[in-house]
CSV table of C-alpha atoms and ligand atoms in Angstrom, one decimal:
chain,number,residue,atom,x,y,z
A,26,MET,CA,21.3,32.8,74.5
A,27,ARG,CA,20.7,32.4,78.2
A,28,SER,CA,17.1,32.8,79.3
A,29,PRO,CA,16.2,35.5,81.8
A,30,ALA,CA,15.0,32.7,84.1
A,31,LEU,CA,18.4,31.1,84.0
A,32,LEU,CA,20.1,34.4,84.7
A,33,LEU,CA,17.9,35.0,87.7
A,34,THR,CA,18.7,31.5,89.0
A,35,VAL,CA,22.4,32.0,88.5
A,36,CYS,CA,22.0,35.4,90.3
A,37,ALA,CA,20.1,33.9,93.2
A,38,LEU,CA,22.6,31.0,93.6
A,39,ALA,CA,25.5,33.5,93.6
A,40,ALA,CA,23.6,35.7,96.1
A,41,CYS,CA,24.5,38.7,94.1
A,42,THR,CA,23.1,42.1,94.5
A,43,PRO,CA,21.6,44.0,91.6
A,44,ARG,CA,24.2,45.7,89.6
A,45,PRO,CA,24.1,49.5,90.1
A,46,LEU,CA,23.1,51.6,87.1
A,47,ALA,CA,26.0,52.7,85.0
A,48,PRO,CA,26.7,56.4,85.4
A,49,PRO,CA,25.3,58.6,82.7
A,50,THR,CA,27.7,59.0,79.8
A,51,PRO,CA,28.9,62.6,79.7
A,52,MET,CA,28.3,62.9,76.0
A,53,ALA,CA,26.9,61.0,73.1
A,54,GLU,CA,29.3,58.4,71.8
A,55,ALA,CA,31.5,59.9,69.1
A,56,PRO,CA,31.0,58.4,65.7
A,57,ALA,CA,33.7,56.2,64.5
A,58,PRO,CA,36.5,58.1,62.8
A,59,ARG,CA,36.1,58.1,59.1
A,60,PRO,CA,39.2,57.3,57.1
A,61,LYS,CA,40.3,59.4,54.2
A,62,ASN,CA,41.3,56.3,52.2
A,63,VAL,CA,40.0,52.8,52.2
A,64,ILE,CA,42.1,49.8,51.0
A,65,LEU,CA,40.2,46.5,50.8
A,66,VAL,CA,42.6,43.5,50.3
A,67,ILE,CA,40.9,40.2,49.3
A,68,GLY,CA,42.8,36.9,49.4
A,69,ASP,CA,40.7,34.8,47.1
A,70,GLY,CA,40.3,31.4,48.7
A,71,MET,CA,42.2,32.5,51.8
A,72,GLY,CA,40.6,30.8,54.8
A,73,PRO,CA,42.2,30.6,58.2
A,74,GLN,CA,44.1,27.4,57.2
A,75,GLN,CA,45.8,29.3,54.4
A,76,VAL,CA,46.9,32.1,56.7
A,77,GLY,CA,48.0,29.5,59.2
A,78,LEU,CA,50.2,27.8,56.6
A,79,LEU,CA,52.0,31.1,56.0
A,80,GLU,CA,52.4,31.7,59.8
A,81,LEU,CA,53.8,28.3,60.3
A,82,TYR,CA,56.3,28.8,57.5
A,83,ALA,CA,57.3,32.2,58.8
A,84,ARG,CA,57.7,31.1,62.4
A,85,ARG,CA,58.8,27.4,62.1
A,86,ALA,CA,60.5,26.7,58.8
A,87,PRO,CA,64.2,25.9,59.3
A,88,SER,CA,65.0,28.1,56.3
A,89,SER,CA,62.3,30.7,56.9
A,90,PRO,CA,63.2,34.0,55.3
A,91,TYR,CA,61.2,35.9,57.9
A,92,ALA,CA,63.2,37.8,60.5
A,93,GLY,CA,60.0,39.4,61.9
A,94,PRO,CA,56.3,39.0,61.8
A,95,THR,CA,54.3,38.6,58.6
A,96,ALA,CA,52.0,41.4,57.5
A,97,PHE,CA,49.1,39.4,58.6
A,98,ALA,CA,50.5,39.0,62.1
A,99,ARG,CA,51.2,42.7,62.2
A,100,MET,CA,47.6,43.4,61.2
A,101,ALA,CA,46.4,41.1,64.0
A,102,GLU,CA,48.8,42.7,66.5
A,103,GLU,CA,48.2,46.4,65.7
A,104,GLY,CA,44.6,46.3,64.4
A,105,GLU,CA,41.3,44.5,64.8
A,106,THR,CA,40.6,40.9,63.9
A,107,GLY,CA,37.4,39.0,63.2
A,108,PHE,CA,35.7,36.4,61.2
A,109,SER,CA,33.1,36.7,58.5
A,110,LEU,CA,30.6,34.3,57.0
A,111,HIS,CA,29.9,34.6,53.3
A,112,TYR,CA,27.0,32.3,52.3
A,113,PRO,CA,24.9,33.4,49.3
A,114,ALA,CA,21.3,34.6,49.5
A,115,ASP,CA,19.9,31.1,48.7
A,116,SER,CA,22.5,28.4,49.4
A,117,LEU,CA,25.3,27.2,51.7
A,118,VAL,CA,28.6,27.7,49.8
A,119,VAL,CA,29.7,30.8,48.0
A,120,ASP,CA,31.6,31.5,44.8
A,121,SER,CA,33.9,34.4,44.2
A,122,ALA,CA,31.4,36.4,42.2
A,123,CYS,CA,28.6,36.3,44.7
A,124,SER,CA,31.0,36.8,47.6
A,125,ALA,CA,32.7,39.9,46.1
A,126,THR,CA,29.3,41.2,45.2
A,127,GLN,CA,28.1,40.9,48.8
A,128,LEU,CA,31.2,42.8,49.9
A,129,ALA,CA,30.7,45.4,47.2
A,130,ILE,CA,27.0,46.1,47.6
A,131,GLY,CA,26.4,45.1,51.2
A,132,LEU,CA,23.3,43.1,50.3
A,133,PRO,CA,22.7,39.3,49.8
A,134,ALA,CA,23.4,38.1,46.3
A,135,LEU,CA,23.0,35.0,44.2
A,136,SER,CA,25.7,32.5,43.0
A,137,GLU,CA,27.9,33.5,40.1
A,138,THR,CA,26.3,37.0,39.8
A,139,ILE,CA,28.2,40.3,39.5
A,140,GLY,CA,27.1,43.5,41.2
A,141,ILE,CA,23.4,42.7,41.4
A,142,ASP,CA,21.2,41.9,44.4
A,143,ALA,CA,19.2,38.7,45.0
A,144,LYS,CA,16.3,40.1,43.0
A,145,GLY,CA,18.5,40.6,40.0
A,146,GLU,CA,18.7,44.4,40.3
A,147,PRO,CA,22.0,46.2,39.8
A,148,GLN,CA,23.1,47.9,43.0
A,149,GLN,CA,25.7,50.6,43.6
A,150,THR,CA,29.0,49.1,44.7
A,151,VAL,CA,31.2,50.6,47.4
A,152,LEU,CA,33.6,51.6,44.6
A,153,GLU,CA,30.8,53.5,42.8
A,154,LEU,CA,29.7,55.1,46.1
A,155,ALA,CA,33.3,56.2,46.7
A,156,LYS,CA,33.4,57.7,43.3
A,157,SER,CA,30.1,59.5,43.9
A,158,GLN,CA,31.7,61.0,47.0
A,159,GLY,CA,34.5,62.5,44.9
A,160,LYS,CA,37.1,59.9,45.8
A,161,ALA,CA,39.5,58.2,43.4
A,162,THR,CA,39.0,54.5,42.8
A,163,GLY,CA,41.2,51.6,41.9
A,164,LEU,CA,41.1,47.8,41.2
A,165,VAL,CA,44.2,45.6,41.3
A,166,SER,CA,44.4,41.8,40.8
A,167,ASP,CA,47.0,39.2,39.9
A,168,THR,CA,44.3,37.2,38.0
A,169,ARG,CA,42.7,39.1,35.2
A,170,LEU,CA,40.7,42.4,35.4
A,171,THR,CA,37.4,40.9,34.3
A,172,HIS,CA,37.6,38.0,36.7
A,173,ALA,CA,34.9,37.7,39.3
A,174,THR,CA,36.5,39.5,42.2
A,175,PRO,CA,37.5,42.8,40.6
A,176,ALA,CA,34.4,42.7,38.3
A,177,ALA,CA,32.0,42.7,41.2
A,178,PHE,CA,33.1,46.2,42.2
A,179,ALA,CA,32.6,47.9,38.9
A,180,ALA,CA,30.1,45.9,36.8
A,181,HIS,CA,26.6,44.6,37.0
A,182,VAL,CA,25.8,41.4,35.0
A,183,SER,CA,23.8,38.2,35.5
A,184,HIS,CA,26.8,35.9,35.2
A,185,ARG,CA,30.5,36.1,35.9
A,186,GLY,CA,31.2,34.5,32.6
A,187,LYS,CA,30.1,37.6,30.6
A,188,GLU,CA,33.6,39.0,30.7
A,189,ASN,CA,33.4,41.0,27.5
A,190,ALA,CA,30.5,42.9,28.8
A,191,ILE,CA,32.2,43.2,32.2
A,192,ALA,CA,35.2,44.8,30.4
A,193,GLU,CA,32.9,47.4,28.8
A,194,GLN,CA,31.2,48.2,32.0
A,195,MET,CA,34.4,48.5,34.0
A,196,LEU,CA,35.6,51.1,31.5
A,197,ALA,CA,32.3,52.9,31.6
A,198,THR,CA,32.5,53.0,35.4
A,199,GLY,CA,35.7,55.0,34.9
A,200,VAL,CA,37.8,53.4,37.7
A,201,ASP,CA,40.8,55.6,37.9
A,202,VAL,CA,43.5,52.9,38.2
A,203,MET,CA,43.0,49.3,36.9
A,204,LEU,CA,45.9,46.9,37.0
A,205,SER,CA,45.8,43.2,36.2
A,206,GLY,CA,45.9,40.7,33.4
A,207,GLY,CA,43.3,39.8,30.7
A,208,TRP,CA,43.7,41.9,27.7
A,209,ARG,CA,41.9,39.2,25.7
A,210,HIS,CA,38.6,40.8,26.6
A,211,PHE,CA,39.7,44.3,25.5
A,212,VAL,CA,41.1,43.8,22.0
A,213,PRO,CA,38.9,43.4,18.9
A,214,GLN,CA,37.9,39.9,17.7
A,215,ASP,CA,40.4,39.9,14.8
A,216,ALA,CA,43.3,40.5,17.1
A,217,SER,CA,45.3,37.3,17.9
A,218,GLY,CA,44.2,35.9,21.3
A,219,SER,CA,41.0,38.0,21.5
A,220,LYS,CA,38.0,36.6,23.3
A,221,ARG,CA,35.7,39.4,22.0
A,222,LYS,CA,32.9,38.7,19.6
A,223,ASP,CA,32.9,42.2,18.1
A,224,ASP,CA,35.2,44.7,16.7
A,225,ARG,CA,35.4,47.0,19.7
A,226,ASP,CA,38.9,48.0,20.7
A,227,LEU,CA,38.5,48.8,24.4
A,228,LEU,CA,42.2,49.7,24.7
A,229,LYS,CA,41.7,52.4,22.2
A,230,GLU,CA,38.4,53.5,23.8
A,231,ALA,CA,40.2,53.7,27.1
A,232,ALA,CA,42.9,55.9,25.6
A,233,ASP,CA,40.2,58.1,24.0
A,234,GLN,CA,38.6,58.3,27.5
A,235,GLY,CA,41.8,59.7,28.9
A,236,TYR,CA,43.4,56.6,30.2
A,237,VAL,CA,47.2,55.9,30.0
A,238,VAL,CA,47.2,52.3,28.8
A,239,VAL,CA,50.3,50.2,29.7
A,240,ARG,CA,51.1,46.6,28.8
A,241,ASP,CA,54.4,45.9,30.6
A,242,ARG,CA,56.2,46.7,33.8
A,243,THR,CA,58.5,49.2,32.2
A,244,ALA,CA,55.6,51.3,30.9
A,245,LEU,CA,53.9,50.9,34.3
A,246,ALA,CA,56.9,52.3,36.1
A,247,SER,CA,57.0,55.4,33.9
A,248,ALA,CA,53.3,56.0,33.2
A,249,GLY,CA,52.4,59.6,32.9
A,250,GLN,CA,49.6,61.5,34.7
A,251,GLY,CA,45.9,60.5,34.3
A,252,LYS,CA,43.7,57.5,34.7
A,253,LEU,CA,45.7,54.3,34.3
A,254,LEU,CA,44.7,51.0,32.7
A,255,GLY,CA,47.4,48.3,32.9
A,256,LEU,CA,46.8,44.9,31.4
A,257,PHE,CA,50.0,42.7,31.6
A,258,SER,CA,48.9,39.3,30.2
A,259,LYS,CA,46.5,37.8,27.8
A,260,SER,CA,44.5,36.0,30.6
A,261,GLY,CA,45.7,35.4,34.2
A,262,MET,CA,49.0,36.8,35.3
A,263,MET,CA,51.9,34.5,36.3
A,264,ASP,CA,51.5,32.2,39.2
A,265,ALA,CA,53.6,33.2,42.3
A,266,ILE,CA,56.2,30.5,41.7
A,267,GLU,CA,57.0,31.7,38.3
A,268,GLU,CA,56.7,35.3,39.4
A,269,ARG,CA,59.3,34.8,42.1
A,270,ALA,CA,61.6,32.8,39.8
A,271,THR,CA,61.6,35.4,37.0
A,272,ARG,CA,62.1,38.7,38.9
A,273,ASP,CA,65.4,39.4,37.4
A,274,ALA,CA,64.7,38.1,33.9
A,275,ALA,CA,65.4,40.7,31.3
A,276,ASP,CA,62.5,39.6,29.1
A,277,ARG,CA,59.9,39.6,31.8
A,278,THR,CA,57.1,42.0,31.2
A,279,GLU,CA,54.7,41.5,34.2
A,280,PRO,CA,55.0,43.6,37.3
A,281,THR,CA,54.6,41.9,40.7
A,282,LEU,CA,51.3,42.2,42.7
A,283,ARG,CA,53.2,44.4,45.2
A,284,ASP,CA,54.4,46.6,42.3
A,285,MET,CA,50.9,47.1,41.0
A,286,ALA,CA,49.5,47.8,44.5
A,287,MET,CA,52.1,50.4,45.3
A,288,VAL,CA,51.7,52.2,41.9
A,289,ALA,CA,47.9,52.2,42.6
A,290,LEU,CA,48.3,53.7,46.1
A,291,ASP,CA,50.7,56.4,45.1
A,292,ARG,CA,48.6,57.5,42.1
A,293,LEU,CA,45.2,57.3,44.0
A,294,ALA,CA,46.7,59.3,46.9
A,295,ALA,CA,47.0,62.3,44.7
A,296,ASP,CA,43.2,62.8,45.0
A,297,GLU,CA,42.6,65.2,47.9
A,298,ASP,CA,39.2,63.6,48.6
A,299,GLY,CA,40.8,60.2,49.3
A,300,PHE,CA,40.3,56.9,47.6
A,301,PHE,CA,38.9,53.4,47.6
A,302,VAL,CA,40.9,50.6,46.2
A,303,MET,CA,40.4,46.8,46.1
A,304,ILE,CA,43.6,44.8,45.8
A,305,GLU,CA,43.2,41.1,45.1
A,306,SER,CA,45.7,38.3,45.8
A,307,GLY,CA,43.6,36.1,43.5
A,308,GLN,CA,45.6,32.9,42.8
A,309,ILE,CA,45.5,31.5,46.3
A,310,ASP,CA,42.2,30.2,45.1
A,311,TRP,CA,43.7,28.8,41.9
A,312,ALA,CA,46.4,26.9,43.8
A,313,CYS,CA,43.8,25.5,46.2
A,314,HIS,CA,41.4,24.5,43.4
A,315,ALA,CA,44.4,22.5,42.1
A,316,ASN,CA,45.1,21.1,45.6
A,317,ASP,CA,48.7,22.2,45.1
A,318,ALA,CA,50.2,22.9,48.5
A,319,GLY,CA,53.6,24.1,47.2
A,320,TRP,CA,51.9,26.6,44.9
A,321,LEU,CA,49.6,27.7,47.8
A,322,MET,CA,52.7,28.4,49.9
A,323,ALA,CA,54.1,30.6,47.1
A,324,GLU,CA,50.8,32.5,46.7
A,325,MET,CA,50.6,33.2,50.4
A,326,ARG,CA,54.1,34.6,50.3
A,327,ARG,CA,53.1,36.8,47.4
A,328,ALA,CA,50.0,38.0,49.3
A,329,ASP,CA,52.2,38.8,52.3
A,330,GLU,CA,54.7,40.7,50.3
A,331,MET,CA,52.0,42.9,48.8
A,332,LEU,CA,50.3,43.4,52.2
A,333,THR,CA,53.6,44.4,53.8
A,334,GLY,CA,53.9,47.2,51.2
A,335,VAL,CA,50.3,48.2,51.8
A,336,LEU,CA,50.5,48.2,55.6
A,337,ASP,CA,53.8,50.1,55.7
A,338,TRP,CA,52.2,52.7,53.4
A,339,ALA,CA,49.1,53.0,55.5
A,340,GLU,CA,51.0,53.0,58.8
A,341,ALA,CA,53.1,55.9,57.7
A,342,ARG,CA,50.0,58.0,57.0
A,343,GLY,CA,47.5,57.3,59.7
A,344,ASP,CA,44.5,58.3,57.6
A,345,THR,CA,43.9,55.1,55.8
A,346,LEU,CA,41.7,52.1,56.7
A,347,VAL,CA,43.1,48.7,55.6
A,348,VAL,CA,40.7,45.8,55.6
A,349,VAL,CA,42.0,42.3,54.7
A,350,THR,CA,39.7,39.4,54.2
A,351,ALA,CA,38.8,36.6,51.8
A,352,ASP,CA,35.8,35.7,49.8
A,353,HIS,CA,35.8,32.1,51.0
A,354,GLU,CA,38.1,29.2,51.7
A,355,THR,CA,39.2,26.9,48.9
A,356,GLY,CA,40.1,23.3,49.0
A,357,GLY,CA,39.3,22.4,52.6
A,358,PHE,CA,43.1,22.6,53.0
A,359,GLY,CA,44.9,21.3,56.1
A,360,LEU,CA,48.2,20.2,57.5
A,361,SER,CA,47.3,17.0,59.3
A,362,TYR,CA,49.1,14.3,61.3
A,363,ASN,CA,49.2,10.7,60.1
A,364,ARG,CA,50.7,7.3,60.6
A,365,HIS,CA,53.3,7.5,57.9
A,366,ASP,CA,57.0,7.6,58.9
A,367,VAL,CA,56.3,8.0,62.7
A,368,PRO,CA,59.5,9.4,64.2
A,369,ALA,CA,61.7,7.0,66.2
A,370,PRO,CA,61.5,7.4,70.0
A,371,ARG,CA,64.0,9.9,71.4
A,372,GLU,CA,65.3,10.9,74.8
A,373,ILE,CA,63.9,14.0,76.6
A,374,ALA,CA,65.7,15.3,79.6
A,375,GLY,CA,62.7,16.3,81.7
A,376,SER,CA,61.8,14.4,84.8
A,377,ALA,CA,58.5,13.2,83.4
A,378,PHE,CA,60.5,11.1,80.9
A,379,ALA,CA,62.8,9.5,83.5
A,380,GLY,CA,63.3,5.9,82.4
A,381,GLU,CA,61.3,6.2,79.2
A,382,SER,CA,61.5,7.7,75.8
A,383,TYR,CA,59.4,10.4,74.1
A,384,ALA,CA,57.5,8.3,71.6
A,385,PRO,CA,54.3,9.8,70.1
A,386,ASN,CA,52.1,7.2,68.3
A,387,TRP,CA,51.7,9.5,65.2
A,388,ASN,CA,53.7,11.6,62.8
A,389,PHE,CA,52.7,15.2,63.7
A,390,GLY,CA,54.6,16.7,60.7
A,391,PRO,CA,58.3,17.5,60.5
A,392,LEU,CA,59.2,21.3,60.3
A,393,GLN,CA,61.2,20.6,57.2
A,394,THR,CA,57.9,20.0,55.4
A,395,LEU,CA,57.5,23.8,55.3
A,396,ASP,CA,60.8,24.3,53.5
A,397,GLY,CA,59.9,21.5,51.1
A,398,LEU,CA,56.6,23.1,50.2
A,399,ALA,CA,58.3,26.5,49.7
A,400,ALA,CA,60.9,25.0,47.5
A,401,GLN,CA,58.5,23.7,44.8
A,402,GLU,CA,59.8,25.0,41.5
A,403,SER,CA,56.6,25.0,39.4
A,404,ALA,CA,52.9,24.6,39.8
A,405,LEU,CA,51.8,20.9,39.4
A,406,GLU,CA,49.4,22.0,36.6
A,407,ASP,CA,52.4,23.3,34.7
A,408,VAL,CA,54.1,20.0,35.1
A,409,LEU,CA,51.1,18.2,33.7
A,410,TYR,CA,50.8,20.7,30.9
A,411,ALA,CA,54.4,19.9,29.8
A,412,PHE,CA,53.8,16.2,30.3
A,413,ASP,CA,50.7,16.3,28.1
A,414,LYS,CA,52.8,17.9,25.3
A,415,LEU,CA,55.3,15.0,25.2
A,416,PRO,CA,55.0,12.5,22.4
A,417,ASP,CA,52.5,9.8,23.4
A,418,ASP,CA,55.2,7.1,23.9
A,419,GLN,CA,57.0,9.3,26.4
A,420,GLN,CA,53.9,9.9,28.5
A,421,THR,CA,54.8,7.1,31.0
A,422,ALA,CA,54.6,6.8,34.7
A,423,ALA,CA,58.4,6.8,34.9
A,424,THR,CA,58.5,10.2,33.1
A,425,LEU,CA,55.8,11.8,35.2
A,426,SER,CA,57.5,10.5,38.4
A,427,ARG,CA,60.8,12.1,37.3
A,428,MET,CA,59.1,15.4,36.3
A,429,VAL,CA,57.2,15.8,39.6
A,430,SER,CA,60.2,14.7,41.7
A,431,ASP,CA,62.4,17.2,39.8
A,432,ILE,CA,60.3,20.3,40.8
A,433,SER,CA,59.2,19.1,44.3
A,434,ALA,CA,61.0,18.2,47.5
A,435,PHE,CA,58.5,15.4,47.7
A,436,ASP,CA,59.0,12.4,45.4
A,437,LEU,CA,56.2,10.9,43.3
A,438,SER,CA,57.1,7.3,43.0
A,439,VAL,CA,56.7,5.5,39.7
A,440,GLU,CA,53.9,3.4,41.2
A,441,ALA,CA,52.1,6.6,42.4
A,442,ALA,CA,52.6,8.2,39.0
A,443,GLY,CA,50.9,5.2,37.5
A,444,ARG,CA,47.9,5.8,39.8
A,445,VAL,CA,47.9,9.5,38.7
A,446,LEU,CA,47.8,8.5,35.1
A,447,ALA,CA,45.0,5.9,35.5
A,448,THR,CA,41.7,6.9,34.0
A,449,ALA,CA,38.0,6.0,34.2
A,450,PRO,CA,34.8,7.6,32.8
A,451,ASP,CA,33.8,10.7,34.8
A,452,PRO,CA,30.3,9.9,36.2
A,453,TRP,CA,29.7,13.7,36.4
A,454,ASP,CA,30.7,14.6,32.9
A,455,GLU,CA,30.1,12.3,30.0
A,456,ASP,CA,32.6,14.3,27.8
A,457,HIS,CA,35.4,12.9,30.0
A,458,ALA,CA,35.7,9.2,29.3
A,459,ASP,CA,39.3,9.2,30.4
A,460,ALA,CA,39.1,11.2,33.6
A,461,PRO,CA,41.7,10.8,36.4
A,462,ILE,CA,40.5,8.6,39.2
A,463,LEU,CA,39.8,10.6,42.3
A,464,HIS,CA,39.1,8.6,45.4
A,465,ASP,CA,37.1,11.6,46.6
A,466,ASP,CA,33.8,12.3,44.9
A,467,GLY,CA,34.5,13.7,41.5
A,468,ALA,CA,31.5,15.9,41.8
A,469,PHE,CA,33.5,18.2,44.0
A,470,TYR,CA,36.2,18.7,41.3
A,471,TYR,CA,36.7,20.4,38.0
A,472,PRO,CA,36.6,17.7,35.3
A,473,GLY,CA,40.0,16.4,34.6
A,474,SER,CA,41.5,17.6,37.9
A,475,ARG,CA,44.6,15.5,37.8
A,476,THR,CA,46.6,17.8,40.1
A,477,ALA,CA,44.3,16.7,42.9
A,478,VAL,CA,45.3,13.1,42.3
A,479,ILE,CA,49.0,14.0,42.5
A,480,ALA,CA,48.1,15.9,45.7
A,481,ARG,CA,46.7,12.7,47.2
A,482,GLU,CA,49.9,10.9,46.3
A,483,LEU,CA,52.2,13.6,47.8
A,484,GLY,CA,50.0,14.5,50.7
A,485,THR,CA,51.1,11.7,53.1
A,486,SER,CA,54.7,12.8,53.0
A,487,GLN,CA,53.7,16.5,53.0
A,488,SER,CA,51.4,16.1,56.0
A,489,VAL,CA,48.8,17.8,53.7
A,490,VAL,CA,45.1,17.0,53.2
A,491,TRP,CA,42.5,18.5,50.9
A,492,ALA,CA,38.7,18.0,51.2
A,493,THR,CA,37.5,19.3,47.9
A,494,GLY,CA,38.4,20.9,44.5
A,495,THR,CA,35.9,23.8,45.2
A,496,HIS,CA,35.1,26.1,48.1
A,497,THR,CA,34.1,25.5,51.7
A,498,HIS,CA,31.8,27.4,54.0
A,499,THR,CA,34.6,28.0,56.5
A,500,PRO,CA,34.4,31.5,58.0
A,501,VAL,CA,37.2,33.7,56.7
A,502,PRO,CA,39.5,35.9,58.8
A,503,VAL,CA,39.1,39.7,58.8
A,504,PHE,CA,42.0,42.0,59.7
A,505,ALA,CA,41.4,45.7,59.9
A,506,PHE,CA,43.9,48.5,60.6
A,507,GLY,CA,43.5,52.3,60.8
A,508,PRO,CA,40.7,54.7,61.5
A,509,GLY,CA,37.4,52.9,61.8
A,510,ALA,CA,39.0,49.5,62.1
A,511,THR,CA,37.2,48.6,65.4
A,512,ALA,CA,33.9,48.0,63.7
A,513,PHE,CA,35.4,45.1,61.7
A,514,GLY,CA,36.1,43.0,64.8
A,515,GLY,CA,33.8,40.2,65.8
A,516,LEU,CA,31.7,37.9,63.7
A,517,HIS,CA,30.1,39.3,60.6
A,518,HIS,CA,28.5,38.3,57.3
A,519,HIS,CA,30.1,39.7,54.2
A,520,THR,CA,27.0,41.8,53.6
A,521,GLU,CA,27.7,43.5,56.9
A,522,LEU,CA,31.3,44.0,56.0
A,523,GLY,CA,30.0,45.6,52.8
A,524,GLN,CA,27.9,48.0,54.8
A,525,LEU,CA,30.8,48.9,57.0
A,526,LEU,CA,32.9,49.6,54.0
A,527,ARG,CA,30.2,51.8,52.6
A,528,GLU,CA,30.2,53.8,55.8
A,529,ALA,CA,33.9,54.0,55.7
A,530,VAL,CA,34.0,55.6,52.2
A,531,GLY,CA,31.4,58.1,53.3
A,532,GLY,CA,28.0,56.7,52.4
A,533,PRO,CA,24.9,57.4,54.5
A,534,GLN,CA,25.5,56.3,58.1
B,15,LIG,MG1,39.1,36.2,42.6
B,16,LIG,ZN1,37.5,29.5,43.5
């Protein structure tokens, strides 16, 4: 901030006259218009780099399917944009539980906690506030319902891992529409696949509470009136690559993220008091934890497809605030220039190049890279899963090289596959004596994070770099559209966004 003395000096140097007083405002500033409905969209792990990847793909990929702007670009063009910090109450870098809690309660929170303040006290979330105002409420996620991001809006526990208790609390909160994966926390312990440690059947309890309970996309499309609980997978829902590849499969049971979002909006809109809904594109984070750029591309396309539906819906009404942000950035992702495969000099017609070639010293990344990333046919972790199931004598570098090269536009050489398969004791986890060898500090990675090693081998030809297997502090983008959007511009902290959301749903101003 400039000191008054400096301002005076600048003023004196410029020989300026004192500025006349502003004319009195004719009337008190009108309060910001309050929307009827509030839609919060969270891209988990979606920093500016991740949004930037989608924008490059949409605008620059030779085979881009986009004829017009992405939904993110429309939000930026028609609404308000900003940045938000998200650090926890007591440290530098945030996890999804703490970050979503700060958005939900508007107060600082501790790492890995759900719906409680930094003193450990449960606090009313924006969803619960909306409900107390008579509004309908909803939670939608393509991860699983009890995962940290949705949980933080309708549960209050000391740790995100307490997903069985979270399931009970979310049901007790009585959220009107809940659509996601993760039925393993809702079925009694004797049921195959259950993660519960008791005999409670939360699906039956939900039905007794008046919920329509659906388990597949057909039932979702024809669900009758009432509260709605849809759980479409045992744990996380399909990743975006598989989701796109199986859309027309007759045996597919899962709806798309966009399908779930649109069902939620249409049902919640029946409440004449309006609604609050949080819709999460949750696997951007998972792709980035795995350092898998092809998977990330697919997740950003899935997020944009959902947001297009949401924005079209809100635009047509005019009474709905849409706020899009992330909880944090994941992976320290970047497209980056390098010295590999530097393009040959070429001729440029302009006068500045008379008598010389255009010959940059570096490879700044060919545009075809974007099509290559978008063409990846499965997540790298699925490739490794299939590889690990092969008989031991088939788990060779040559096999892995072929398996990765089969699903990716970027080849993994046999030599590189050998480096991916090399192991050493993990200094951060004594249970992993045969951990993959990361040239980065393994402390920043989940144990056994072999996808990150593949990412390093493919990265040079993809023009892709990753800094970590966890999250970064990078301020995340904020896009807001609709009544009350203006307040979301500028630089905030997530606790402030949380307060703004509370005001928007009708809490005390
Ligand atoms: Mg999440
Ligand atoms: Zn994460």
